[in-house]
Amino acid sequence: ISQISEMNKQNLFVPLNQFKEKRSFKNTYWLYFAIDNNLENGYPTGLGFQPFLDHIIDIYIFTDTIVHVKKTGFLMDAGTNDEIFPFSNIIQIENDTKAEFFIKVKNNYNESPGFSIKIVNVGKAIKQNNLIISFDGNVLGIMFLMIMYGIFLFIFKKDKLYLYYSIYIILISFWYFIIAFYGYRLFPWLPGKLYPYGNPFIFLAFIFYVQFLRLFIGTSKILPRWDKYLKIFQILLAAESIR
């Protein structure tokens, strides 16, 4: 950061609207800007960063002679992440303060880094997050009732149709729990690196969904050619879930 700060003093930074080079995930990028935040403390302010799955962002905040360091990004675990809530990409900044910001953006995999930064009302962001948690909780609650209903019918009717239906909903629920960040909002200590492992659940879920359709429609008897295509599709879904 001392080297980067010195480069800024030498006017070696390029204005963002003049930066024409193709962005690459292999590179690390630095951004600089200053904010004169005149808002009172009753209106908490935050910086919101463009969400990417594979990024880590270091924020160096200079106020007078004090340097504050904050971190955010999907790959940052809760213990080292300074977001106002998990996977928000929002960090709180001090009000009634003039500060200079140096932002280090690094994407570890194959996503091109983004430089979109906005001022956020922290209070509104927290309320919106609470509404999302309530909505996701209701959705998962409905899914749980559907699972119990399907298992109940399978036990009493001994029909595999309801078993495939229930397994499909169970896997969709696991996928939704991870991909919608609901698990991270309930359990912030979960490592962020678990997030990509939610994708296989959706492929496995559709294997059982196709099996449900085959049994419900009776494709093996009335549409034997289409039934073969559906079997191949299930094999492809299984291969994709493993990959």
Coordinates of N, CA, C and O in Angstrom, one line a residue, residues 144-159 162-163 165-166:
F144 N -40.4 -27.6 2.6 CA -40.4 -28.6 3.6 C -41.7 -29.3 3.7 O -41.8 -30.5 3.9
L145 N -42.8 -28.5 3.6 CA -44.2 -29.1 3.7 C -44.4 -30.0 2.5 O -45.0 -31.0 2.6
M146 N -43.9 -29.5 1.3 CA -44.1 -30.4 0.1 C -43.3 -31.7 0.2 O -43.8 -32.7 -0.2
I147 N -42.1 -31.6 0.9 CA -41.3 -32.8 1.1 C -42.1 -33.8 2.0 O -42.2 -35.0 1.7
M148 N -42.6 -33.3 3.1 CA -43.3 -34.1 4.1 C -44.5 -34.7 3.4 O -44.9 -35.9 3.7
Y149 N -45.2 -33.9 2.6 CA -46.4 -34.4 1.9 C -46.1 -35.6 1.0 O -46.8 -36.6 0.9
G150 N -45.0 -35.4 0.2 CA -44.6 -36.4 -0.7 C -44.2 -37.7 0.0 O -44.5 -38.8 -0.5
I151 N -43.4 -37.6 1.0 CA -42.9 -38.7 1.8 C -44.1 -39.4 2.4 O -44.2 -40.7 2.4
F152 N -45.1 -38.7 2.9 CA -46.3 -39.3 3.5 C -47.0 -40.1 2.5 O -47.4 -41.3 2.8
L153 N -47.2 -39.6 1.3 CA -47.9 -40.3 0.3 C -47.1 -41.6 -0.2 O -47.7 -42.6 -0.5
F154 N -45.8 -41.4 -0.2 CA -45.0 -42.6 -0.6 C -45.1 -43.7 0.4 O -45.2 -44.9 0.0
I155 N -45.1 -43.4 1.7 CA -45.1 -44.4 2.7 C -46.5 -45.1 2.7 O -46.5 -46.4 2.8
F156 N -47.6 -44.4 2.4 CA -48.9 -45.0 2.5 C -49.4 -45.6 1.2 O -50.1 -46.6 1.1
K157 N -48.9 -45.1 0.1 CA -49.3 -45.6 -1.2 C -48.3 -46.5 -1.9 O -48.6 -47.1 -2.9
K158 N -47.0 -46.5 -1.4 CA -45.9 -47.3 -1.9 C -45.7 -47.0 -3.4 O -45.4 -47.9 -4.2
D159 N -45.9 -45.7 -3.8 CA -45.8 -45.3 -5.2 C -44.5 -44.6 -5.4 O -44.3 -43.5 -4.7
Y162 N -44.1 -40.5 -5.9 CA -44.0 -39.6 -4.8 C -42.6 -39.5 -4.2 O -42.1 -38.5 -3.7
L163 N -41.8 -40.7 -4.3 CA -40.5 -40.7 -3.8 C -39.6 -39.8 -4.6 O -38.8 -39.0 -4.1
Y165 N -40.5 -37.4 -6.5 CA -41.0 -36.0 -6.3 C -40.3 -35.4 -5.0 O -39.8 -34.3 -5.0
S166 N -40.3 -36.2 -4.0 CA -39.8 -35.7 -2.7 C -38.3 -35.5 -2.8 O -37.7 -34.5 -2.3

